[in-house]
PDB file of C-alpha atoms in Angstrom:
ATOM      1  CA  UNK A 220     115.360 106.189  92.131  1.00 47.00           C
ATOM      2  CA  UNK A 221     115.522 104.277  95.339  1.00 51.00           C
ATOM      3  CA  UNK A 222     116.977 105.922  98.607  1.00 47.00           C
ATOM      4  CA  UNK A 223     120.443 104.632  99.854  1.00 51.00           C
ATOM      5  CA  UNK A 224     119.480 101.519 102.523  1.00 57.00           C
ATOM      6  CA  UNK A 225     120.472 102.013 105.862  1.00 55.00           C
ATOM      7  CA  UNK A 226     122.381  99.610 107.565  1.00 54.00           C
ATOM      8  CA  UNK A 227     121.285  99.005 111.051  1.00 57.00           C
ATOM      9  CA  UNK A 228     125.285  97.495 112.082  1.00 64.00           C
ATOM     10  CA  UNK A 229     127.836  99.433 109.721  1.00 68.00           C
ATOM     11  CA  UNK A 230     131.151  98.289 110.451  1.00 66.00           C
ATOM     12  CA  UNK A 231     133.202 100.921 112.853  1.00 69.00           C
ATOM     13  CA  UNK A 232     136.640 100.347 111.465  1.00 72.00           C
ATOM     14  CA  UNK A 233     138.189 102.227 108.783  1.00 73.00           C
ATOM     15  CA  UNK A 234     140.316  98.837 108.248  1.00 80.00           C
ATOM     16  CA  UNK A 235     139.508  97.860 104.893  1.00 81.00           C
ATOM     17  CA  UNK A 236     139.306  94.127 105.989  1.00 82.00           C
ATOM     18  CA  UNK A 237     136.848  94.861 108.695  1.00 86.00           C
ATOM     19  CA  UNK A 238     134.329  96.705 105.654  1.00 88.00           C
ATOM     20  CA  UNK A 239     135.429  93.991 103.521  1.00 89.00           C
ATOM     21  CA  UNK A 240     134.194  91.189 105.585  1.00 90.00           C
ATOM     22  CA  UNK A 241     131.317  93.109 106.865  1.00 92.00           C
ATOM     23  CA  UNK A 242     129.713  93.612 103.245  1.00 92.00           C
ATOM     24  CA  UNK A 243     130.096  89.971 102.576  1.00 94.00           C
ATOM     25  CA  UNK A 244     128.489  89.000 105.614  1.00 94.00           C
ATOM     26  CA  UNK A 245     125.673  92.131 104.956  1.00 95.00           C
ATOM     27  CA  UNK A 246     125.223  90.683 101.143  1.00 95.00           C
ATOM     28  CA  UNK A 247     124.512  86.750 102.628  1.00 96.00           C
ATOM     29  CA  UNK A 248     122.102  87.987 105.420  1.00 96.00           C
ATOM     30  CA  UNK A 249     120.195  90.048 102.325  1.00 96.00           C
ATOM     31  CA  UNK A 250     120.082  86.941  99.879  1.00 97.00           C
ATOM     32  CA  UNK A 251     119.098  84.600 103.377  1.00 96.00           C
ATOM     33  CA  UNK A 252     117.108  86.982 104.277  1.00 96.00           C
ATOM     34  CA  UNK A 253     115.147  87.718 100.788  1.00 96.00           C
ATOM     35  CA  UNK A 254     115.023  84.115 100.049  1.00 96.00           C
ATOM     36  CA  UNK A 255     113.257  83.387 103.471  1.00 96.00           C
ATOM     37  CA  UNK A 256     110.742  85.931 102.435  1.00 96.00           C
ATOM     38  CA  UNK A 257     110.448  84.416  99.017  1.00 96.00           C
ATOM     39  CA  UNK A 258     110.600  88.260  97.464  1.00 96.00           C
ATOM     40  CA  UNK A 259     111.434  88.506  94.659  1.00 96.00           C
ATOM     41  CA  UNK A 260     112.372  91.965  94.398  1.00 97.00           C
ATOM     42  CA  UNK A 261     114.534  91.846  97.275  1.00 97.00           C
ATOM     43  CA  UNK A 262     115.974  88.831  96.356  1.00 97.00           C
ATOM     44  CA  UNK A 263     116.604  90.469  92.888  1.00 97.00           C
ATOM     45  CA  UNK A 264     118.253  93.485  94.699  1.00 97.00           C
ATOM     46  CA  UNK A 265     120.476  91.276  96.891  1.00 97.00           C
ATOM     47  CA  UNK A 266     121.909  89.028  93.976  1.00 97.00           C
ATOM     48  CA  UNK A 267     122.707  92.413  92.476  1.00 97.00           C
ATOM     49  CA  UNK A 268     124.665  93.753  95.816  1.00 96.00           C
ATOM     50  CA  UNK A 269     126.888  91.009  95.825  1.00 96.00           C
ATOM     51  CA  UNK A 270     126.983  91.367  92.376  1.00 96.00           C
ATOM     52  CA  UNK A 271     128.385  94.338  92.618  1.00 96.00           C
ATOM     53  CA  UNK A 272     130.385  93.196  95.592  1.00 95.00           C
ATOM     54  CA  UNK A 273     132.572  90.911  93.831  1.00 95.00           C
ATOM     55  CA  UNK A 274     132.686  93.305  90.719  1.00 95.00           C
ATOM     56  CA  UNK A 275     134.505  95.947  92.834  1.00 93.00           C
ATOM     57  CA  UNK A 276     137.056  93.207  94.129  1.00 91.00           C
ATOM     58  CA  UNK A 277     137.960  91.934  91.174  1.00 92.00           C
ATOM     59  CA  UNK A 278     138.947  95.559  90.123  1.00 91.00           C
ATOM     60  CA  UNK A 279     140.252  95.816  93.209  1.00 89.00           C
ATOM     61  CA  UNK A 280     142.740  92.692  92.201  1.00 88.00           C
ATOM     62  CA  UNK A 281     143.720  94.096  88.614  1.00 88.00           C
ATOM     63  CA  UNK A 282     145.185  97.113  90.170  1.00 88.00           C
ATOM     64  CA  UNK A 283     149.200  97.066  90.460  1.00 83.00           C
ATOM     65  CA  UNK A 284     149.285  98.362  94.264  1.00 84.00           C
ATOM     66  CA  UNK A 285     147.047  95.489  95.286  1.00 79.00           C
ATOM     67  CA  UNK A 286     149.361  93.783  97.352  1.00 80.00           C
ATOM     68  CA  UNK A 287     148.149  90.023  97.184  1.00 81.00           C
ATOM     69  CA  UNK A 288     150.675  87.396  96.291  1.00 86.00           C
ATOM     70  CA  UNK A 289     149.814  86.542  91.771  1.00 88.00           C
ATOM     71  CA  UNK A 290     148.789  83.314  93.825  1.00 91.00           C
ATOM     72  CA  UNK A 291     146.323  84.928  96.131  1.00 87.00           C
ATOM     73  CA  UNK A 292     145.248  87.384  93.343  1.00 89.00           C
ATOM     74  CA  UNK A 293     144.628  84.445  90.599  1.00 90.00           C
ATOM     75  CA  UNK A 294     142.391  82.054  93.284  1.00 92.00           C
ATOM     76  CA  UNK A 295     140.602  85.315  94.268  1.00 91.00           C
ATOM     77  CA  UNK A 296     140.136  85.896  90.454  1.00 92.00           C
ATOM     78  CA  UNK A 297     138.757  82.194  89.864  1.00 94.00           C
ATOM     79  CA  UNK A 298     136.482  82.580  93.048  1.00 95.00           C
ATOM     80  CA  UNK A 299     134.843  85.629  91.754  1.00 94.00           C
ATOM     81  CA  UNK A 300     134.398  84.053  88.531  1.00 95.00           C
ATOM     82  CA  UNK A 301     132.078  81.116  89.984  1.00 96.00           C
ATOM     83  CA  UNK A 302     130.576  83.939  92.041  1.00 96.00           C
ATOM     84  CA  UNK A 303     129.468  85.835  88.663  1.00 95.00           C
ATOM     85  CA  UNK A 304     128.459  82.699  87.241  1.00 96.00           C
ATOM     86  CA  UNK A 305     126.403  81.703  89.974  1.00 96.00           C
ATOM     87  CA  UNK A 306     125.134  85.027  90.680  1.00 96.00           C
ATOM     88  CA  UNK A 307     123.867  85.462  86.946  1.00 96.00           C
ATOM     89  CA  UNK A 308     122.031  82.255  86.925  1.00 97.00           C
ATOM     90  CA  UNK A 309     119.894  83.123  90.134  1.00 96.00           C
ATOM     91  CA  UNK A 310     119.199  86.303  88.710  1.00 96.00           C
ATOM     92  CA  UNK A 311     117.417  84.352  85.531  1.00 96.00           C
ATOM     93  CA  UNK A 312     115.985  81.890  87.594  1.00 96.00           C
ATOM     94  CA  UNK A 313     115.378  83.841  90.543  1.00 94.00           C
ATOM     95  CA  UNK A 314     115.299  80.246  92.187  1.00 95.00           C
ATOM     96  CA  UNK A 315     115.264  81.224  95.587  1.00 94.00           C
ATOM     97  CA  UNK A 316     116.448  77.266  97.198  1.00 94.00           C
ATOM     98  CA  UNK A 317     119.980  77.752  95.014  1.00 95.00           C
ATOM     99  CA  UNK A 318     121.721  80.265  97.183  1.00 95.00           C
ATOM    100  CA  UNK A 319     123.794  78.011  99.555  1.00 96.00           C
ATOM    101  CA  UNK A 320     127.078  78.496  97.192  1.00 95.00           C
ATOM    102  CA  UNK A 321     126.880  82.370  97.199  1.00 96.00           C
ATOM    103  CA  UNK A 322     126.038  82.259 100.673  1.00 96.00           C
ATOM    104  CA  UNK A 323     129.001  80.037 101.526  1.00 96.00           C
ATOM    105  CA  UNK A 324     131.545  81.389  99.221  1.00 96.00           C
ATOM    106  CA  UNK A 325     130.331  85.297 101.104  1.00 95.00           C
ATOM    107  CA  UNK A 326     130.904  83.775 104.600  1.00 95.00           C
ATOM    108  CA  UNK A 327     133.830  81.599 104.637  1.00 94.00           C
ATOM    109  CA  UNK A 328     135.649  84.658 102.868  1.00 92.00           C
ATOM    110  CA  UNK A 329     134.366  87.161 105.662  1.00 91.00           C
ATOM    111  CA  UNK A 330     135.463  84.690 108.106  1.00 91.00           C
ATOM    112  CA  UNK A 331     138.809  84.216 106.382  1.00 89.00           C
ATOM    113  CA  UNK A 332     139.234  88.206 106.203  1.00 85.00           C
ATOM    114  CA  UNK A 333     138.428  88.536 110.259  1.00 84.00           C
ATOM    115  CA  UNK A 334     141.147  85.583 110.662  1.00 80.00           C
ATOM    116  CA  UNK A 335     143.519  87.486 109.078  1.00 70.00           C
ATOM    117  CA  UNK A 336     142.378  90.589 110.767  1.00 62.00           C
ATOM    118  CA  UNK A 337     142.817  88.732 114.271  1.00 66.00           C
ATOM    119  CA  UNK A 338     146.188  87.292 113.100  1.00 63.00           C
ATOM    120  CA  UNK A 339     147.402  90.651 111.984  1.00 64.00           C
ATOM    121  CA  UNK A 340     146.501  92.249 115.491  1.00 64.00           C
ATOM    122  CA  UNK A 341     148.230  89.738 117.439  1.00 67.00           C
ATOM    123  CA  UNK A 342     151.580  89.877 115.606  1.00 67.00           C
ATOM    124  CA  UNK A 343     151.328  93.419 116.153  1.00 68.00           C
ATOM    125  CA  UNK A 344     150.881  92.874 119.516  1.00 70.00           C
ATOM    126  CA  UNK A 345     153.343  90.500 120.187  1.00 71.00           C
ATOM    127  CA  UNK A 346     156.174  93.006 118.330  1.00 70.00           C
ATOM    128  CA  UNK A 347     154.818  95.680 120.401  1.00 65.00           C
ATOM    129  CA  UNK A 348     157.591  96.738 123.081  1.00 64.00           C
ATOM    130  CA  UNK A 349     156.532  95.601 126.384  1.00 58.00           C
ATOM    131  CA  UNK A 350     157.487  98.406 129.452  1.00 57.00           C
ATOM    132  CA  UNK A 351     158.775  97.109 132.064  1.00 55.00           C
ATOM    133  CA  UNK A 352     157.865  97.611 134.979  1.00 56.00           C
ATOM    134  CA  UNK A 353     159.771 100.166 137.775  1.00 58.00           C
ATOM    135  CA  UNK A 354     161.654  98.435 140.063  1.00 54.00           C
ATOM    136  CA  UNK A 355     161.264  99.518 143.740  1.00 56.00           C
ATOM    137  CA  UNK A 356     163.726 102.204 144.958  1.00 56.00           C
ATOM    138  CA  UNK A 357     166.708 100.606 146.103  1.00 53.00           C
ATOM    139  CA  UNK A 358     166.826  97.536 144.303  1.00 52.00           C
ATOM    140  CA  UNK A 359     168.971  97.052 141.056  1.00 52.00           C
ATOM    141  CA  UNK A 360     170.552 100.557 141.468  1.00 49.00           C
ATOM    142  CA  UNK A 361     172.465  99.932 145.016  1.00 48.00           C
ATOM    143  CA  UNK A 362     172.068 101.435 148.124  1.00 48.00           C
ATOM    144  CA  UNK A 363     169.416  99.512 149.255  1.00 48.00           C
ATOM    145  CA  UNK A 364     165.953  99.948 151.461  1.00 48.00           C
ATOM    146  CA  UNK A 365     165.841  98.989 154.993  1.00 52.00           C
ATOM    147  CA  UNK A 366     163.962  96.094 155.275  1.00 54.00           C
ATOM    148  CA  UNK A 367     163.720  94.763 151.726  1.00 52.00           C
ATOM    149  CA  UNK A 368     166.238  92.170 150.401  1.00 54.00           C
ATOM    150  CA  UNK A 369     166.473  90.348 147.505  1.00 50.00           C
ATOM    151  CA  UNK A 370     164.504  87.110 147.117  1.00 53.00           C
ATOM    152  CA  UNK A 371     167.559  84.738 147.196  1.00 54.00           C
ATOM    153  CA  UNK A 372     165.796  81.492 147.427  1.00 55.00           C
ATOM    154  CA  UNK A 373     163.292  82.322 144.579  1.00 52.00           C
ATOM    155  CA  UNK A 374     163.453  80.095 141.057  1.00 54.00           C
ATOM    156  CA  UNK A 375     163.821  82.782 138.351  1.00 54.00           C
ATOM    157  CA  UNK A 376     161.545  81.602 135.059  1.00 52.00           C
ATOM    158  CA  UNK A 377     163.151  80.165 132.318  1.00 57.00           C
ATOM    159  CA  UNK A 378     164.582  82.124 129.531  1.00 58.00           C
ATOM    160  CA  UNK A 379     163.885  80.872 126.183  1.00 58.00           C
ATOM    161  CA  UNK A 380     166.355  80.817 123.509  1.00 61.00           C
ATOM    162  CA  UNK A 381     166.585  83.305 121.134  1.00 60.00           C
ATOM    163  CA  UNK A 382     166.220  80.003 118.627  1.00 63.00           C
ATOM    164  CA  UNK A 383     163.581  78.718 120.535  1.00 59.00           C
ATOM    165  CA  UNK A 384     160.266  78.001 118.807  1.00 60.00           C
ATOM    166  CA  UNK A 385     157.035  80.210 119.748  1.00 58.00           C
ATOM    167  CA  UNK A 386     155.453  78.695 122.227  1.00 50.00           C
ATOM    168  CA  UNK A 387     151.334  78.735 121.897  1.00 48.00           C
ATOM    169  CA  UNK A 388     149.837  79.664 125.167  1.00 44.00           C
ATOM    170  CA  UNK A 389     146.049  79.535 123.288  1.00 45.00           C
ATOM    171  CA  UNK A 390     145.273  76.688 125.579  1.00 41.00           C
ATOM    172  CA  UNK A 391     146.989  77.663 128.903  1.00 41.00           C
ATOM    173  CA  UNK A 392     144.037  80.606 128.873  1.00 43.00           C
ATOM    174  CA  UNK A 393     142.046  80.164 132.481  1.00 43.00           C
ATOM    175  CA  UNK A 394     138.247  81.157 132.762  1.00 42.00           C
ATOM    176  CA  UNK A 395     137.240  82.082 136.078  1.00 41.00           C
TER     177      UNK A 395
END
């Protein structure tokens, strides 16, 4: 028996999207990779991986606690199907110019997991409470500080309305 592989860039999350996405990235750069080299061996061993790959998601998306939409869960189920078709004919053929759809379907699905991961982390930011910040002493609570007084003459911002659509501020971002 073969030792365990190490992976030189193991994903650092324990988010289950972040290893997700990871292994489908790690199982294209093995097939690229092995077909590059024209090896057949490692080629072999990489069509198995994702093999195996897509064999543990579509367990994953029998189980009743999967938490998918049936929608999501029955495309998933139809993807991985052209995956094990696909996967079984380049391991009889071991035709090494035929991995493009493996390779595609393994990418635009890691990509599509890290979307979702990014999406995810930015609702969660944005429902986040914000602090605000301390107000000076004196000002708000009475009393006053010698010297300061209130900026009379100064536009406050507008206040959206609590009906008011999101506003996307992606493209107000300034590089410096």
């Amino acid at each position: 028996m073969k030792p365990t592989p190490t992976y030189v860039n193991k994903p650092t999350s324990d988010n289950s999207r972040d290893v997700e996405s990871w292994a489908l990235a790690e199982a294209a750069r093995r097939l690229i990779s092995s077909s590059h080299a024209k090896d057949e061996e490692a080629f072999q061993a990489a069509l198995q991986l994702n093999q195996r790959l897509w064999t543990i998601f579509q367990a994953a998306l029998t189980e009743e606690d999967c938490g998918h939409p049936q929608e999501v869960r029955t495309n998933l189920a139809a993807l991985s199907l052209l995956v094990d078709r696909e996967t079984t004919a380049r391991l009889i053929d071991l035709d090494f110019s035929k991995i493009e759809t493996l390779v595609s379907i393994n990418r635009t699905v890691a990509s599509g997991l890290m979307a979702q991961n990014d999406f995810i982390a930015a609702q969660a930011a944005k429902d986040a409470p914000v602090a605000a910040a301390p107000l000076p002493p004196g000002v708000g609570g009475g009393g006053g500080v010698p010297g300061l007084r209130p900026a009379a003459g100064m536009p406050r911002p507008p206040v959206p309305a609590a009906d008011a659509p999101a506003v996307n501020r992606e493209s107000l971002r300034i590089s410096i």
